[in-house]
PDB file of C-alpha atoms in Angstrom:
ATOM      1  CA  UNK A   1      67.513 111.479  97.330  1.00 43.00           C
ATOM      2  CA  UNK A   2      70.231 111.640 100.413  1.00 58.00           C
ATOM      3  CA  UNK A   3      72.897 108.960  99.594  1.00 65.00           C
ATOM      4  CA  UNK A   4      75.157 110.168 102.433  1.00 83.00           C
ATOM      5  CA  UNK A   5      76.583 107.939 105.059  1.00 86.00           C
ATOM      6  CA  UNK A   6      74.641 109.119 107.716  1.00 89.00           C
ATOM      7  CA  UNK A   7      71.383 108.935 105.752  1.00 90.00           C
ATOM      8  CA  UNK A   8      71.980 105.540 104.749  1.00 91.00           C
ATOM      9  CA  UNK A   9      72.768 104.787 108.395  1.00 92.00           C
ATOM     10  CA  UNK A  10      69.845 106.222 108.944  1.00 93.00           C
ATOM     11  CA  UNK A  11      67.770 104.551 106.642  1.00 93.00           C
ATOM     12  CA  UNK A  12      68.983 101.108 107.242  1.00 94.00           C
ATOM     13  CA  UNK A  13      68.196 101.391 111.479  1.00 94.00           C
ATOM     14  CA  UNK A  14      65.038 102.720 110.816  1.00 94.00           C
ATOM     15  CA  UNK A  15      64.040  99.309 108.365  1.00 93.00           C
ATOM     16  CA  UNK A  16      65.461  97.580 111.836  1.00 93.00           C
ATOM     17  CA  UNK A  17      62.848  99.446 114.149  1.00 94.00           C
ATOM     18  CA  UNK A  18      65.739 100.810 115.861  1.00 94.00           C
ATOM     19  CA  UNK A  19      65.597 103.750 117.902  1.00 95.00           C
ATOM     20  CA  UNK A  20      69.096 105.806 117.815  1.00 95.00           C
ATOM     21  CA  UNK A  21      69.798 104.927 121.445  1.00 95.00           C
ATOM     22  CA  UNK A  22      69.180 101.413 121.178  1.00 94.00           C
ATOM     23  CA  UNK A  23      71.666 101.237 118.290  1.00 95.00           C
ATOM     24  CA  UNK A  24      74.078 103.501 119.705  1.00 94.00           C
ATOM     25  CA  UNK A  25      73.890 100.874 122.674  1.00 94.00           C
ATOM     26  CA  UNK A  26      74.743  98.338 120.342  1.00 93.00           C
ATOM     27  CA  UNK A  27      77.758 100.101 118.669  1.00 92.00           C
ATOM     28  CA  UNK A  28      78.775 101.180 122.061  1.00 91.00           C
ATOM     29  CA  UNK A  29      78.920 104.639 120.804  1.00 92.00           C
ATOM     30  CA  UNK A  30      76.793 107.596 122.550  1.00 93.00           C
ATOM     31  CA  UNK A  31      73.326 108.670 120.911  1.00 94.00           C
ATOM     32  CA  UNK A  32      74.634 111.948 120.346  1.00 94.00           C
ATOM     33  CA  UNK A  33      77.287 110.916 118.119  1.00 93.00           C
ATOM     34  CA  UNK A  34      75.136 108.769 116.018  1.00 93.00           C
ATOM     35  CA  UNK A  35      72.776 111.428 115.814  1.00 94.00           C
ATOM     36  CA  UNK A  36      75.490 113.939 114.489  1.00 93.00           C
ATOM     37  CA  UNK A  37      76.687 111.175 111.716  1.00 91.00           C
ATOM     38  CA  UNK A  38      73.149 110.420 110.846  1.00 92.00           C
ATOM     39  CA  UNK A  39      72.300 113.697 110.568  1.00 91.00           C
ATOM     40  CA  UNK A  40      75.398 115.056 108.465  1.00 86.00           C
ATOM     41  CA  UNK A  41      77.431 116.755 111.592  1.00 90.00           C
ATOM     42  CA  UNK A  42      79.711 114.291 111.109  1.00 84.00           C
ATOM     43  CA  UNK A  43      81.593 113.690 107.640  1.00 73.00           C
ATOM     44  CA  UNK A  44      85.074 111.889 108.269  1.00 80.00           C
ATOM     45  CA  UNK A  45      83.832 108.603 109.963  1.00 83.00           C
ATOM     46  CA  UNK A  46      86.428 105.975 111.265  1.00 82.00           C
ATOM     47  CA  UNK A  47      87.119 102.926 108.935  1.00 82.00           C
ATOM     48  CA  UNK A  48      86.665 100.563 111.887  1.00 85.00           C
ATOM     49  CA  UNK A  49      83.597 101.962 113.400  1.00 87.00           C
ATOM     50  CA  UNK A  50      82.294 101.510 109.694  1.00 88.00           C
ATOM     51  CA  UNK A  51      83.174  98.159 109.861  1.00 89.00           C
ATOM     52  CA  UNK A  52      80.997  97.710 112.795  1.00 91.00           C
ATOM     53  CA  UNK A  53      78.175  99.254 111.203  1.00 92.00           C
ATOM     54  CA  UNK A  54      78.590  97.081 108.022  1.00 91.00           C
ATOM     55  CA  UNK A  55      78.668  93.849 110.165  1.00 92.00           C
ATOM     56  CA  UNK A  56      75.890  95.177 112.522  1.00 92.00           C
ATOM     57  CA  UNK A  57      73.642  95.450 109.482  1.00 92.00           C
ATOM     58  CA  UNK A  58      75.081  92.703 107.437  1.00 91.00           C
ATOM     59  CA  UNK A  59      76.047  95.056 104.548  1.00 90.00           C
ATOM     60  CA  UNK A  60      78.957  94.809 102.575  1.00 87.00           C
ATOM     61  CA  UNK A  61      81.254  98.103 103.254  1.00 83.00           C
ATOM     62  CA  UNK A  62      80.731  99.188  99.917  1.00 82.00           C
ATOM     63  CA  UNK A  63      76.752  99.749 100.569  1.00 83.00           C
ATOM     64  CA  UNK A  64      77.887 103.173 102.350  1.00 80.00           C
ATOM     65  CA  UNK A  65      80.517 104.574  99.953  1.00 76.00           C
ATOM     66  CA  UNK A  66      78.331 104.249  96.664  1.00 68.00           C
ATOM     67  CA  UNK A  67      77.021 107.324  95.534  1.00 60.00           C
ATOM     68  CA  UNK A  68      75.158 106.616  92.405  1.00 40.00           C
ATOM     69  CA  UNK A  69      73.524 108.618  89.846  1.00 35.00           C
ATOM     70  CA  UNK A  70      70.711 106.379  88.063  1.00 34.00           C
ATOM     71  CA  UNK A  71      70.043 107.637  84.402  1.00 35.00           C
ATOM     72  CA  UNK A  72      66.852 106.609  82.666  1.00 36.00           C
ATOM     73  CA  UNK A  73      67.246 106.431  78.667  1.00 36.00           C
ATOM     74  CA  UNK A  74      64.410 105.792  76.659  1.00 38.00           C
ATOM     75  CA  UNK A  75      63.300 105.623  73.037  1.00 39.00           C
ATOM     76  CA  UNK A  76      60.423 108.499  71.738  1.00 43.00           C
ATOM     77  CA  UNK A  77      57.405 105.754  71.837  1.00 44.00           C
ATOM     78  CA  UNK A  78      57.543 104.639  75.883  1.00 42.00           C
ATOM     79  CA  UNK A  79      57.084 106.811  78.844  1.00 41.00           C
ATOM     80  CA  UNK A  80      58.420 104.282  80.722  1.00 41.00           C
ATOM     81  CA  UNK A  81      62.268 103.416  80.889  1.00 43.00           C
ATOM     82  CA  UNK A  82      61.058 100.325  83.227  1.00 45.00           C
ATOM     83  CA  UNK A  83      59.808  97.118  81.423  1.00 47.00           C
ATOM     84  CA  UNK A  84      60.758  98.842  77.594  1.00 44.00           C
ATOM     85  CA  UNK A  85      63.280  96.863  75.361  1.00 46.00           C
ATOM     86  CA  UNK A  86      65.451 100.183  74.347  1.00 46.00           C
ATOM     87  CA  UNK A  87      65.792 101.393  77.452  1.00 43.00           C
ATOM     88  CA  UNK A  88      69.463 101.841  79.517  1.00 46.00           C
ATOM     89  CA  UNK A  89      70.123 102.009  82.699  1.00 46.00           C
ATOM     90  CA  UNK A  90      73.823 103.778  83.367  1.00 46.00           C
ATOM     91  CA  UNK A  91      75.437 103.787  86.876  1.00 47.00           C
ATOM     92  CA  UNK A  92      77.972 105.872  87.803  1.00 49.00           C
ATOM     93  CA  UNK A  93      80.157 105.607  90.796  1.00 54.00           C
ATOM     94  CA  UNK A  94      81.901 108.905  92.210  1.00 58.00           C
ATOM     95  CA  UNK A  95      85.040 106.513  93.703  1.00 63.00           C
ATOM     96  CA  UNK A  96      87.792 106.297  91.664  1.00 68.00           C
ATOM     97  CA  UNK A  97      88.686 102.432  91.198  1.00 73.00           C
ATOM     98  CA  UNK A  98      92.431 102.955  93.202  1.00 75.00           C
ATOM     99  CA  UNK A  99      89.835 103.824  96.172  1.00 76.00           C
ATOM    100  CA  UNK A 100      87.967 100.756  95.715  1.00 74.00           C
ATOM    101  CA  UNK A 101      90.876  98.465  95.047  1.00 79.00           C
ATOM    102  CA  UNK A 102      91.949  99.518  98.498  1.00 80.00           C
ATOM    103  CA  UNK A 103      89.128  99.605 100.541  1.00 81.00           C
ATOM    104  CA  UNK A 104      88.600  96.212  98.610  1.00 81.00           C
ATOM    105  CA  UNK A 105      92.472  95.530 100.234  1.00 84.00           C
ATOM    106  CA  UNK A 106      91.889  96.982 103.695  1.00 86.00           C
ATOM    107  CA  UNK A 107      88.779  94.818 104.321  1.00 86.00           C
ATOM    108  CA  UNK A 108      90.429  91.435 102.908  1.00 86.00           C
ATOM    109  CA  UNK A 109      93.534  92.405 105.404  1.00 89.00           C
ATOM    110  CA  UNK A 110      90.760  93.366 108.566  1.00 88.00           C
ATOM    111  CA  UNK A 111      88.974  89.853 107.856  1.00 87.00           C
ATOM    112  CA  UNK A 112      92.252  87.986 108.125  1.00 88.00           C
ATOM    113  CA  UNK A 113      93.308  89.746 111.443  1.00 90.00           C
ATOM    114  CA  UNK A 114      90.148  89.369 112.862  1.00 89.00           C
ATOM    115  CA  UNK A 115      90.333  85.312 111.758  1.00 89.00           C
ATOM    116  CA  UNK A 116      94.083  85.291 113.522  1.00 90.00           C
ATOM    117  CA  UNK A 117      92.646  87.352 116.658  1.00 89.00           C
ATOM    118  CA  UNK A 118      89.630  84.511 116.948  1.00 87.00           C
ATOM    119  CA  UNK A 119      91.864  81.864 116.991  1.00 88.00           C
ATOM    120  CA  UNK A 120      94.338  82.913 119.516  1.00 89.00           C
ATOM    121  CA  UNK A 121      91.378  83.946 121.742  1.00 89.00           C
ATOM    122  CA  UNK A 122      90.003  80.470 121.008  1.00 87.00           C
ATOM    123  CA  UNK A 123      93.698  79.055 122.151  1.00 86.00           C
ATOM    124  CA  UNK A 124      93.416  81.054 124.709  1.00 87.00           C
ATOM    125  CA  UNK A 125      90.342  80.123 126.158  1.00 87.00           C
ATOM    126  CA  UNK A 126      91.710  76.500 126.155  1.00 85.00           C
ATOM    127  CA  UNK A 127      94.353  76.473 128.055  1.00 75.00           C
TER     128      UNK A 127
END
C-alpha cells in the first residue's frame, strides 16, 4: 500500500469523482502539477497549498503526513487478528513528536490569521 502524499491525494479525489483537471481548477493550480504530486514527481509540497488540500477535502492536515505501519498480533488458535480477544493492533508513526508539535503549532497560528484576515475583510466590506 502507497501512503505517499500524492497517492493519498490521489485517492481521496478519486472517492470525490474528481477528474485531475477539475480539481486542479479548484486549487487553482495547473493539471500538470497535480499530476506530478499525485504521481510522486513531486516530493517537497508547500505547507499552504497543503492547507488548501486539507480544507478542500475536509481532512485534518495530519491525514497526509501519517505513514503508518499496521501490525497484526495474534495468539496460535485464531487466524484472524480481527474480532479475536488476544489480538493487538500497534501503530507506528514515522514523525517524530517535535514535528507534530509544530505542525500541530503552525496550523493553530494559520487558523488564527486566517480568523484576523476574515474579520478585517468583513470590516472592510462595511464601510
Amino acid at each position: 500500500m502507497n501512503n505517499t502524499i500524492g497517492f493519498k491525494i490521489k485517492k481521496l479525489r478519486e472517492q470525490k469523482n474528481l477528474s485531475q483537471e477539475d480539481m486542479a481548477h479548484q486549487l487553482d493550480i495547473s493539471q500538470s502539477y497535480l499530476s506530478k504530486i499525485e504521481n510522486g514527481a513531486i516530493e517537497k509540497i508547500d505547507f499552504l497549498f497543503m492547507q488548501k488540500v486539507a480544507e478542500f477535502f475536509k481532512v485534518e492536515p495530519q491525514y497526509f503526513l501519517d505513514d503508518q505501519v499496521v501490525q497484526n498480533i495474534t495468539d496460535n488458535n485464531h487466524s484472524s487478528a480481527f474480532g479475536n480477544p488476544y489480538s493487538t493492533i500497534t501503530i507506528h508513526n514515522s514523525i517524530s513528536e517535535n514535528v507534530l508539535e509544530n505542525l500541530v503549532q503552525n496550523q493553530e497560528q494559520m487558523s488564527k490569521l486566517m480568523e484576523i484576515q476574515n474579520k478585517l475583510i468583513e470590516s472592510l466590506l462595511k464601510k
